[in-house]
Amino acid sequence: MQGCGDSGCLPDSLPGYQGLRPESIRKFEDAWGQNLPSTKGLVVTEMVESIGKSEGIKAMYITGENPLLSEPDLNHAEKMFAQLDFLVVQDIFLHETAQIADVVLPAVSYAEKDGTFTNSERRVQRIRQAINPIGQGRADWEIISELGVRS
């Protein structure tokens, strides 16, 4: 969770835990050359609730998460996920959510990739690849980057 906040992957903040204030939004819009929304995004539970609604979520791309095991009401989550038009799961496990996905993209474990990890004490730790990826697995950033190039 710490690394998500550092990199701006939380629904209510920009990178570096900068809130969705007009001056922060402008700073990132200028740097990235893109318009950004001024309202917060949805947390997973809110995303699940929006599935099936007329303006709700129709497709999901889930990385390193298993909402059909982590959501508070699993029966409700299963019913909601069944209404998605398209589901992609990128993970190292064929868990409950991956089993119902339309597409599963094979990620790699921590031992198969280089990078950093931010622990709950907010310490950034360097991770070095210990073994070569097994099978067709690739690092998360590689998969997402390749999809961006192809789109």
CSV table of N, CA and C in Angstrom, one decimal:
chain,number,residue,atom,x,y,z
A,1,MET,N,0.8,-1.2,0.0
A,1,MET,CA,0.0,0.0,0.0
A,1,MET,C,0.9,1.3,0.0
A,2,GLN,N,2.0,1.2,0.7
A,2,GLN,CA,2.9,2.4,0.8
A,2,GLN,C,3.4,2.8,-0.6
A,3,GLY,N,3.8,1.8,-1.4
A,3,GLY,CA,4.3,2.1,-2.7
A,3,GLY,C,3.2,2.7,-3.6
A,4,CYS,N,2.0,2.2,-3.4
A,4,CYS,CA,0.9,2.7,-4.2
A,4,CYS,C,0.7,4.2,-3.9
A,5,GLY,N,0.8,4.6,-2.7
A,5,GLY,CA,0.7,6.1,-2.4
A,5,GLY,C,1.8,6.9,-2.9
A,6,ASP,N,3.0,6.3,-2.8
A,6,ASP,CA,4.2,7.0,-3.4
A,6,ASP,C,4.0,7.3,-4.9
A,7,SER,N,3.5,6.3,-5.6
A,7,SER,CA,3.4,6.4,-7.0
A,7,SER,C,2.1,7.0,-7.6
A,8,GLY,N,1.2,7.3,-6.7
A,8,GLY,CA,-0.1,7.9,-7.1
A,8,GLY,C,-1.2,6.9,-7.6
A,9,CYS,N,-1.1,5.7,-7.0
A,9,CYS,CA,-2.1,4.7,-7.4
A,9,CYS,C,-3.2,4.5,-6.4
A,10,LEU,N,-3.4,5.5,-5.5
A,10,LEU,CA,-4.5,5.5,-4.6
A,10,LEU,C,-5.6,6.4,-5.2
A,11,PRO,N,-6.9,6.1,-5.0
A,11,PRO,CA,-8.0,6.8,-5.7
A,11,PRO,C,-8.1,8.3,-5.2
A,12,ASP,N,-7.5,8.7,-4.1
A,12,ASP,CA,-7.7,10.1,-3.6
A,12,ASP,C,-6.4,10.9,-3.6
A,13,SER,N,-5.4,10.5,-4.3
A,13,SER,CA,-4.2,11.3,-4.3
A,13,SER,C,-3.4,11.1,-5.6
A,14,LEU,N,-2.5,12.0,-5.8
A,14,LEU,CA,-1.5,12.0,-6.9
A,14,LEU,C,-0.2,11.5,-6.4
A,15,PRO,N,0.8,11.2,-7.2
A,15,PRO,CA,2.1,10.7,-6.7
A,15,PRO,C,2.6,11.6,-5.5
A,16,GLY,N,3.3,10.9,-4.6
A,16,GLY,CA,3.8,11.6,-3.4
A,16,GLY,C,2.7,12.0,-2.4
A,17,TYR,N,1.6,11.3,-2.5
A,17,TYR,CA,0.5,11.6,-1.6
A,17,TYR,C,0.0,13.0,-1.7
A,18,GLN,N,0.1,13.6,-2.9
A,18,GLN,CA,-0.4,15.0,-3.1
A,18,GLN,C,-1.9,14.9,-3.4
A,19,GLY,N,-2.7,15.6,-2.6
A,19,GLY,CA,-4.1,15.5,-2.7
A,19,GLY,C,-4.6,16.1,-4.0
A,20,LEU,N,-5.9,15.9,-4.3
A,20,LEU,CA,-6.5,16.4,-5.5
A,20,LEU,C,-6.9,17.8,-5.4
A,21,ARG,N,-5.9,18.7,-5.1
A,21,ARG,CA,-6.1,20.1,-5.0
A,21,ARG,C,-5.8,20.7,-6.4
A,22,PRO,N,-6.5,21.8,-6.7
A,22,PRO,CA,-6.3,22.4,-8.1
A,22,PRO,C,-4.8,22.6,-8.4
A,23,GLU,N,-4.0,23.1,-7.5
A,23,GLU,CA,-2.6,23.4,-7.8
A,23,GLU,C,-1.8,22.2,-8.0
A,24,SER,N,-2.1,21.1,-7.3
A,24,SER,CA,-1.4,19.8,-7.5
A,24,SER,C,-1.8,19.2,-8.8
A,25,ILE,N,-3.1,19.3,-9.1
A,25,ILE,CA,-3.6,18.7,-10.4
A,25,ILE,C,-2.9,19.5,-11.6
A,26,ARG,N,-2.9,20.8,-11.5
A,26,ARG,CA,-2.3,21.6,-12.6
A,26,ARG,C,-0.8,21.2,-12.8
A,27,LYS,N,-0.1,21.0,-11.6
A,27,LYS,CA,1.3,20.7,-11.7
A,27,LYS,C,1.5,19.4,-12.5
A,28,PHE,N,0.7,18.4,-12.2
A,28,PHE,CA,0.9,17.1,-12.9
A,28,PHE,C,0.3,17.2,-14.3
A,29,GLU,N,-0.7,17.9,-14.6
A,29,GLU,CA,-1.2,18.1,-15.9
A,29,GLU,C,-0.1,18.8,-16.8
A,30,ASP,N,0.6,19.8,-16.3
A,30,ASP,CA,1.7,20.4,-17.0
A,30,ASP,C,2.8,19.5,-17.3
A,31,ALA,N,3.2,18.7,-16.3
A,31,ALA,CA,4.3,17.7,-16.4
A,31,ALA,C,4.0,16.6,-17.4
A,32,TRP,N,2.8,16.1,-17.3
A,32,TRP,CA,2.4,15.0,-18.1
A,32,TRP,C,1.8,15.3,-19.4
A,33,GLY,N,1.4,16.6,-19.6
A,33,GLY,CA,0.7,17.0,-20.8
A,33,GLY,C,-0.7,16.4,-21.1
A,34,GLN,N,-1.4,16.1,-20.0
A,34,GLN,CA,-2.7,15.4,-20.0
A,34,GLN,C,-3.6,16.1,-19.0
A,35,ASN,N,-4.9,16.1,-19.3
A,35,ASN,CA,-5.9,16.6,-18.4
A,35,ASN,C,-6.2,15.5,-17.4
A,36,LEU,N,-6.3,15.8,-16.1
A,36,LEU,CA,-6.6,14.9,-15.1
A,36,LEU,C,-7.9,15.1,-14.4
A,37,PRO,N,-8.6,14.1,-13.9
A,37,PRO,CA,-9.9,14.3,-13.3
A,37,PRO,C,-9.7,15.1,-11.9
A,38,SER,N,-10.6,15.9,-11.5
A,38,SER,CA,-10.5,16.6,-10.3
A,38,SER,C,-11.2,15.9,-9.1
A,39,THR,N,-11.9,14.8,-9.4
A,39,THR,CA,-12.5,14.0,-8.4
A,39,THR,C,-11.8,12.7,-8.1
A,40,LYS,N,-12.0,12.2,-6.9
A,40,LYS,CA,-11.3,11.0,-6.5
A,40,LYS,C,-11.9,9.8,-7.3
A,41,GLY,N,-11.0,8.8,-7.4
A,41,GLY,CA,-11.5,7.5,-8.0
A,41,GLY,C,-12.2,6.7,-7.0
A,42,LEU,N,-12.4,5.4,-7.4
A,42,LEU,CA,-13.2,4.5,-6.5
A,42,LEU,C,-12.2,3.5,-5.9
A,43,VAL,N,-12.5,3.1,-4.6
A,43,VAL,CA,-11.8,2.0,-4.0
A,43,VAL,C,-12.5,0.7,-4.5
A,44,VAL,N,-11.8,-0.4,-4.3
A,44,VAL,CA,-12.3,-1.7,-4.9
A,44,VAL,C,-13.7,-1.9,-4.5
A,45,THR,N,-14.1,-1.8,-3.3
A,45,THR,CA,-15.5,-2.0,-2.9
A,45,THR,C,-16.5,-1.2,-3.7
A,46,GLU,N,-16.2,0.1,-3.9
A,46,GLU,CA,-17.0,1.0,-4.7
A,46,GLU,C,-17.0,0.6,-6.2
A,47,MET,N,-15.9,0.1,-6.7
A,47,MET,CA,-15.9,-0.4,-8.0
A,47,MET,C,-16.8,-1.6,-8.2
A,48,VAL,N,-16.8,-2.5,-7.2
A,48,VAL,CA,-17.6,-3.7,-7.3
A,48,VAL,C,-19.1,-3.3,-7.3
A,49,GLU,N,-19.4,-2.3,-6.4
A,49,GLU,CA,-20.8,-1.8,-6.4
A,49,GLU,C,-21.3,-1.2,-7.6
A,50,SER,N,-20.4,-0.6,-8.4
A,50,SER,CA,-20.8,0.1,-9.7
A,50,SER,C,-21.0,-0.9,-10.8
A,51,ILE,N,-20.6,-2.1,-10.7
A,51,ILE,CA,-20.7,-3.1,-11.8
A,51,ILE,C,-22.2,-3.3,-12.0
A,52,GLY,N,-22.6,-3.4,-13.3
A,52,GLY,CA,-24.0,-3.6,-13.6
A,52,GLY,C,-24.9,-2.4,-13.7
A,53,LYS,N,-24.4,-1.3,-13.2
A,53,LYS,CA,-25.2,0.0,-13.2
A,53,LYS,C,-25.0,0.6,-14.6
A,54,SER,N,-25.9,1.4,-15.0
A,54,SER,CA,-25.9,2.0,-16.4
A,54,SER,C,-24.6,2.7,-16.7
A,55,GLU,N,-24.1,3.5,-15.7
A,55,GLU,CA,-22.8,4.2,-15.9
A,55,GLU,C,-21.7,3.6,-15.1
A,56,GLY,N,-21.9,2.3,-14.7
A,56,GLY,CA,-20.9,1.6,-13.9
A,56,GLY,C,-19.8,1.0,-14.7
A,57,ILE,N,-19.0,0.3,-14.0
A,57,ILE,CA,-17.8,-0.4,-14.6
A,57,ILE,C,-18.3,-1.6,-15.5
A,58,LYS,N,-17.8,-1.7,-16.7
A,58,LYS,CA,-18.1,-2.8,-17.6
A,58,LYS,C,-17.0,-3.8,-17.7
A,59,ALA,N,-15.8,-3.3,-17.5
A,59,ALA,CA,-14.6,-4.2,-17.6
A,59,ALA,C,-13.6,-3.8,-16.5
A,60,MET,N,-12.8,-4.8,-16.2
A,60,MET,CA,-11.8,-4.6,-15.1
A,60,MET,C,-10.5,-5.2,-15.6
A,61,TYR,N,-9.4,-4.6,-15.1
A,61,TYR,CA,-8.0,-5.1,-15.3
A,61,TYR,C,-7.4,-5.1,-13.9
A,62,ILE,N,-7.2,-6.3,-13.4
A,62,ILE,CA,-6.8,-6.5,-12.0
A,62,ILE,C,-5.4,-7.1,-12.0
A,63,THR,N,-4.5,-6.4,-11.2
A,63,THR,CA,-3.1,-6.8,-11.1
A,63,THR,C,-2.8,-7.1,-9.7
A,64,GLY,N,-2.3,-8.3,-9.4
A,64,GLY,CA,-1.9,-8.7,-8.1
A,64,GLY,C,-2.9,-8.6,-7.0
A,65,GLU,N,-4.1,-8.9,-7.3
A,65,GLU,CA,-5.2,-8.8,-6.3
A,65,GLU,C,-6.2,-9.9,-6.6
A,66,ASN,N,-6.9,-10.3,-5.5
A,66,ASN,CA,-7.9,-11.3,-5.7
A,66,ASN,C,-9.2,-10.9,-5.0
A,67,PRO,N,-10.0,-10.0,-5.6
A,67,PRO,CA,-11.2,-9.5,-4.9
A,67,PRO,C,-12.2,-10.5,-4.6
A,68,LEU,N,-12.2,-11.7,-5.3
A,68,LEU,CA,-13.2,-12.7,-5.0
A,68,LEU,C,-12.7,-13.5,-3.7
A,69,LEU,N,-11.7,-13.1,-3.1
A,69,LEU,CA,-11.3,-13.6,-1.8
A,69,LEU,C,-11.1,-12.5,-0.8
A,70,SER,N,-10.9,-11.3,-1.2
A,70,SER,CA,-10.7,-10.2,-0.3
A,70,SER,C,-11.9,-9.3,0.0
A,71,GLU,N,-12.9,-9.3,-0.8
A,71,GLU,CA,-14.0,-8.4,-0.6
A,71,GLU,C,-14.8,-8.9,0.6
A,72,PRO,N,-15.4,-7.9,1.3
A,72,PRO,CA,-16.1,-8.3,2.6
A,72,PRO,C,-17.3,-9.2,2.4
A,73,ASP,N,-18.0,-9.1,1.3
A,73,ASP,CA,-19.2,-10.0,1.0
A,73,ASP,C,-18.8,-10.8,-0.3
A,74,LEU,N,-18.3,-11.9,-0.1
A,74,LEU,CA,-17.8,-12.7,-1.3
A,74,LEU,C,-18.9,-13.2,-2.2
A,75,ASN,N,-20.1,-13.5,-1.6
A,75,ASN,CA,-21.2,-13.9,-2.5
A,75,ASN,C,-21.7,-12.8,-3.4
A,76,HIS,N,-21.7,-11.6,-2.8
A,76,HIS,CA,-22.1,-10.4,-3.5
A,76,HIS,C,-21.1,-10.1,-4.6
A,77,ALA,N,-19.8,-10.2,-4.2
A,77,ALA,CA,-18.8,-9.9,-5.2
A,77,ALA,C,-18.8,-10.8,-6.4
A,78,GLU,N,-19.1,-12.1,-6.1
A,78,GLU,CA,-19.2,-13.1,-7.2
A,78,GLU,C,-20.3,-12.8,-8.2
A,79,LYS,N,-21.5,-12.4,-7.6
A,79,LYS,CA,-22.6,-12.0,-8.5
A,79,LYS,C,-22.3,-10.7,-9.3
A,80,MET,N,-21.6,-9.8,-8.7
A,80,MET,CA,-21.3,-8.6,-9.4
A,80,MET,C,-20.2,-8.8,-10.5
A,81,PHE,N,-19.2,-9.6,-10.2
A,81,PHE,CA,-18.2,-9.9,-11.2
A,81,PHE,C,-18.7,-10.7,-12.4
A,82,ALA,N,-19.8,-11.5,-12.2
A,82,ALA,CA,-20.4,-12.2,-13.2
A,82,ALA,C,-21.1,-11.3,-14.3
A,83,GLN,N,-21.3,-10.1,-13.9
A,83,GLN,CA,-22.0,-9.1,-14.8
A,83,GLN,C,-21.0,-8.3,-15.6
A,84,LEU,N,-19.7,-8.5,-15.4
A,84,LEU,CA,-18.7,-7.7,-16.2
A,84,LEU,C,-18.7,-8.2,-17.6
A,85,ASP,N,-18.5,-7.3,-18.5
A,85,ASP,CA,-18.4,-7.7,-19.9
A,85,ASP,C,-17.0,-8.3,-20.3
A,86,PHE,N,-16.0,-7.8,-19.5
A,86,PHE,CA,-14.7,-8.3,-19.8
A,86,PHE,C,-13.8,-8.2,-18.5
A,87,LEU,N,-13.0,-9.2,-18.2
A,87,LEU,CA,-12.2,-9.2,-17.1
A,87,LEU,C,-10.8,-9.7,-17.4
A,88,VAL,N,-9.8,-8.9,-17.1
A,88,VAL,CA,-8.4,-9.3,-17.3
A,88,VAL,C,-7.7,-9.4,-15.9
A,89,VAL,N,-7.0,-10.5,-15.6
A,89,VAL,CA,-6.3,-10.6,-14.4
A,89,VAL,C,-4.8,-10.9,-14.7
A,90,GLN,N,-4.0,-10.1,-14.1
A,90,GLN,CA,-2.5,-10.2,-14.2
A,90,GLN,C,-2.0,-10.6,-12.9
A,91,ASP,N,-1.5,-11.9,-12.8
A,91,ASP,CA,-1.1,-12.4,-11.4
A,91,ASP,C,-0.2,-13.6,-11.6
A,92,ILE,N,0.4,-14.0,-10.5
A,92,ILE,CA,1.2,-15.2,-10.5
A,92,ILE,C,0.4,-16.4,-10.1
A,93,PHE,N,-0.8,-16.2,-9.6
A,93,PHE,CA,-1.6,-17.4,-9.2
A,93,PHE,C,-2.9,-17.4,-10.0
A,94,LEU,N,-3.4,-18.6,-10.3
A,94,LEU,CA,-4.7,-18.8,-10.9
A,94,LEU,C,-5.7,-18.9,-9.8
A,95,HIS,N,-5.9,-17.8,-9.1
A,95,HIS,CA,-6.8,-17.7,-7.9
A,95,HIS,C,-8.3,-17.6,-8.4
A,96,GLU,N,-9.2,-17.4,-7.4
A,96,GLU,CA,-10.6,-17.3,-7.7
A,96,GLU,C,-11.0,-16.3,-8.7
A,97,THR,N,-10.4,-15.1,-8.6
A,97,THR,CA,-10.7,-14.1,-9.6
A,97,THR,C,-10.2,-14.4,-11.0
A,98,ALA,N,-8.9,-14.9,-11.0
A,98,ALA,CA,-8.3,-15.3,-12.3
A,98,ALA,C,-9.1,-16.4,-13.0
A,99,GLN,N,-9.7,-17.3,-12.2
A,99,GLN,CA,-10.4,-18.4,-12.8
A,99,GLN,C,-11.6,-18.0,-13.6
A,100,ILE,N,-12.2,-16.8,-13.3
A,100,ILE,CA,-13.3,-16.4,-14.1
A,100,ILE,C,-13.0,-15.3,-15.1
A,101,ALA,N,-11.7,-15.0,-15.2
A,101,ALA,CA,-11.2,-14.0,-16.1
A,101,ALA,C,-11.4,-14.4,-17.6
A,102,ASP,N,-11.6,-13.4,-18.4
A,102,ASP,CA,-11.6,-13.6,-19.9
A,102,ASP,C,-10.1,-13.8,-20.4
A,103,VAL,N,-9.2,-13.1,-19.8
A,103,VAL,CA,-7.8,-13.1,-20.1
A,103,VAL,C,-7.0,-13.2,-18.8
A,104,VAL,N,-6.0,-14.1,-18.7
A,104,VAL,CA,-5.1,-14.1,-17.6
A,104,VAL,C,-3.7,-13.9,-18.2
A,105,LEU,N,-3.0,-12.8,-17.6
A,105,LEU,CA,-1.7,-12.5,-18.0
A,105,LEU,C,-0.7,-13.0,-17.0
A,106,PRO,N,0.3,-13.8,-17.3
A,106,PRO,CA,1.2,-14.4,-16.3
A,106,PRO,C,2.2,-13.4,-15.8
A,107,ALA,N,2.1,-13.0,-14.6
A,107,ALA,CA,3.1,-12.2,-14.0
A,107,ALA,C,4.2,-13.0,-13.4
A,108,VAL,N,5.2,-12.4,-12.8
A,108,VAL,CA,6.3,-13.1,-12.1
A,108,VAL,C,6.3,-12.8,-10.6
A,109,SER,N,7.0,-13.7,-9.9
A,109,SER,CA,7.1,-13.5,-8.4
A,109,SER,C,8.2,-12.5,-8.1
A,110,TYR,N,8.3,-12.1,-6.9
A,110,TYR,CA,9.4,-11.2,-6.5
A,110,TYR,C,10.8,-11.7,-6.8
A,111,ALA,N,10.9,-13.0,-6.8
A,111,ALA,CA,12.3,-13.6,-7.0
A,111,ALA,C,12.7,-13.6,-8.5
A,112,GLU,N,11.7,-13.3,-9.3
A,112,GLU,CA,11.9,-13.3,-10.8
A,112,GLU,C,12.0,-11.9,-11.4
A,113,LYS,N,12.1,-10.9,-10.6
A,113,LYS,CA,12.1,-9.5,-11.1
A,113,LYS,C,13.0,-8.6,-10.3
A,114,ASP,N,13.4,-7.5,-10.9
A,114,ASP,CA,14.1,-6.4,-10.3
A,114,ASP,C,13.2,-5.3,-9.9
A,115,GLY,N,13.5,-4.6,-8.9
A,115,GLY,CA,12.6,-3.4,-8.6
A,115,GLY,C,12.8,-3.0,-7.2
A,116,THR,N,11.7,-2.4,-6.7
A,116,THR,CA,11.7,-1.9,-5.3
A,116,THR,C,10.4,-2.3,-4.6
A,117,PHE,N,10.4,-2.4,-3.3
A,117,PHE,CA,9.3,-2.7,-2.5
A,117,PHE,C,9.3,-1.7,-1.4
A,118,THR,N,8.1,-1.1,-1.1
A,118,THR,CA,8.0,-0.2,0.1
A,118,THR,C,7.3,-0.9,1.2
A,119,ASN,N,7.9,-1.1,2.3
A,119,ASN,CA,7.3,-1.9,3.4
A,119,ASN,C,6.4,-0.9,4.2
A,120,SER,N,5.7,-1.5,5.2
A,120,SER,CA,4.8,-0.7,6.0
A,120,SER,C,5.4,0.4,6.8
A,121,GLU,N,6.7,0.3,7.0
A,121,GLU,CA,7.5,1.4,7.7
A,121,GLU,C,7.9,2.5,6.7
A,122,ARG,N,7.5,2.3,5.5
A,122,ARG,CA,7.8,3.3,4.4
A,122,ARG,C,9.3,3.2,4.0
A,123,ARG,N,9.9,2.1,4.2
A,123,ARG,CA,11.3,1.9,3.8
A,123,ARG,C,11.3,1.3,2.4
A,124,VAL,N,11.9,1.9,1.5
A,124,VAL,CA,12.0,1.4,0.1
A,124,VAL,C,13.2,0.4,0.1
A,125,GLN,N,12.9,-0.8,-0.3
A,125,GLN,CA,13.9,-1.8,-0.4
A,125,GLN,C,14.1,-2.3,-1.8
A,126,ARG,N,15.4,-2.4,-2.2
A,126,ARG,CA,15.8,-2.9,-3.5
A,126,ARG,C,15.6,-4.4,-3.6
A,127,ILE,N,14.9,-4.8,-4.6
A,127,ILE,CA,14.8,-6.3,-4.9
A,127,ILE,C,15.5,-6.6,-6.2
A,128,ARG,N,16.4,-7.6,-6.1
A,128,ARG,CA,17.2,-8.0,-7.2
A,128,ARG,C,16.7,-9.4,-7.7
A,129,GLN,N,16.6,-9.6,-9.0
A,129,GLN,CA,16.2,-10.8,-9.6
A,129,GLN,C,17.1,-12.0,-9.1
A,130,ALA,N,16.5,-13.0,-8.6
A,130,ALA,CA,17.3,-14.2,-8.1
A,130,ALA,C,17.2,-15.3,-9.1
A,131,ILE,N,16.1,-15.4,-9.8
A,131,ILE,CA,16.0,-16.5,-10.8
A,131,ILE,C,15.4,-16.0,-12.1
A,132,ASN,N,15.6,-16.6,-13.2
A,132,ASN,CA,14.9,-16.2,-14.4
A,132,ASN,C,13.5,-16.5,-14.4
A,133,PRO,N,12.6,-15.7,-15.1
A,133,PRO,CA,11.2,-16.0,-15.1
A,133,PRO,C,10.9,-17.4,-15.6
A,134,ILE,N,9.9,-18.0,-15.0
A,134,ILE,CA,9.5,-19.4,-15.4
A,134,ILE,C,8.4,-19.3,-16.4
A,135,GLY,N,8.4,-20.1,-17.4
A,135,GLY,CA,7.4,-20.1,-18.4
A,135,GLY,C,7.3,-18.7,-19.1
A,136,GLN,N,6.0,-18.2,-19.3
A,136,GLN,CA,5.8,-17.0,-20.0
A,136,GLN,C,5.6,-15.8,-19.1
A,137,GLY,N,5.9,-15.9,-17.8
A,137,GLY,CA,5.7,-14.9,-16.9
A,137,GLY,C,6.6,-13.7,-17.2
A,138,ARG,N,6.0,-12.5,-17.0
A,138,ARG,CA,6.8,-11.2,-17.2
A,138,ARG,C,6.5,-10.3,-16.0
A,139,ALA,N,7.4,-9.3,-15.8
A,139,ALA,CA,7.2,-8.3,-14.8
A,139,ALA,C,6.0,-7.5,-15.1
A,140,ASP,N,5.3,-7.1,-14.0
A,140,ASP,CA,4.1,-6.3,-14.2
A,140,ASP,C,4.3,-5.1,-15.1
A,141,TRP,N,5.4,-4.3,-14.9
A,141,TRP,CA,5.6,-3.1,-15.7
A,141,TRP,C,5.8,-3.5,-17.2
A,142,GLU,N,6.4,-4.7,-17.4
A,142,GLU,CA,6.6,-5.1,-18.8
A,142,GLU,C,5.3,-5.4,-19.5
A,143,ILE,N,4.4,-6.1,-18.8
A,143,ILE,CA,3.1,-6.4,-19.4
A,143,ILE,C,2.3,-5.2,-19.7
A,144,ILE,N,2.2,-4.3,-18.7
A,144,ILE,CA,1.5,-3.0,-18.9
A,144,ILE,C,2.1,-2.2,-20.0
A,145,SER,N,3.4,-2.1,-20.0
A,145,SER,CA,4.1,-1.3,-21.1
A,145,SER,C,3.8,-1.9,-22.5
A,146,GLU,N,3.9,-3.2,-22.6
A,146,GLU,CA,3.6,-3.8,-23.9
A,146,GLU,C,2.2,-3.6,-24.3
A,147,LEU,N,1.2,-3.7,-23.4
A,147,LEU,CA,-0.2,-3.4,-23.8
A,147,LEU,C,-0.3,-1.9,-24.3
A,148,GLY,N,0.4,-1.0,-23.6
A,148,GLY,CA,0.4,0.4,-24.0
A,148,GLY,C,0.9,0.6,-25.4
A,149,VAL,N,2.0,-0.1,-25.7
A,149,VAL,CA,2.6,0.0,-27.1
A,149,VAL,C,1.6,-0.5,-28.1
A,150,ARG,N,0.9,-1.6,-27.8
A,150,ARG,CA,0.0,-2.2,-28.8
A,150,ARG,C,-1.3,-1.5,-28.9
A,151,SER,N,-1.7,-0.7,-28.0
A,151,SER,CA,-3.0,-0.1,-28.1
A,151,SER,C,-3.0,1.2,-28.9
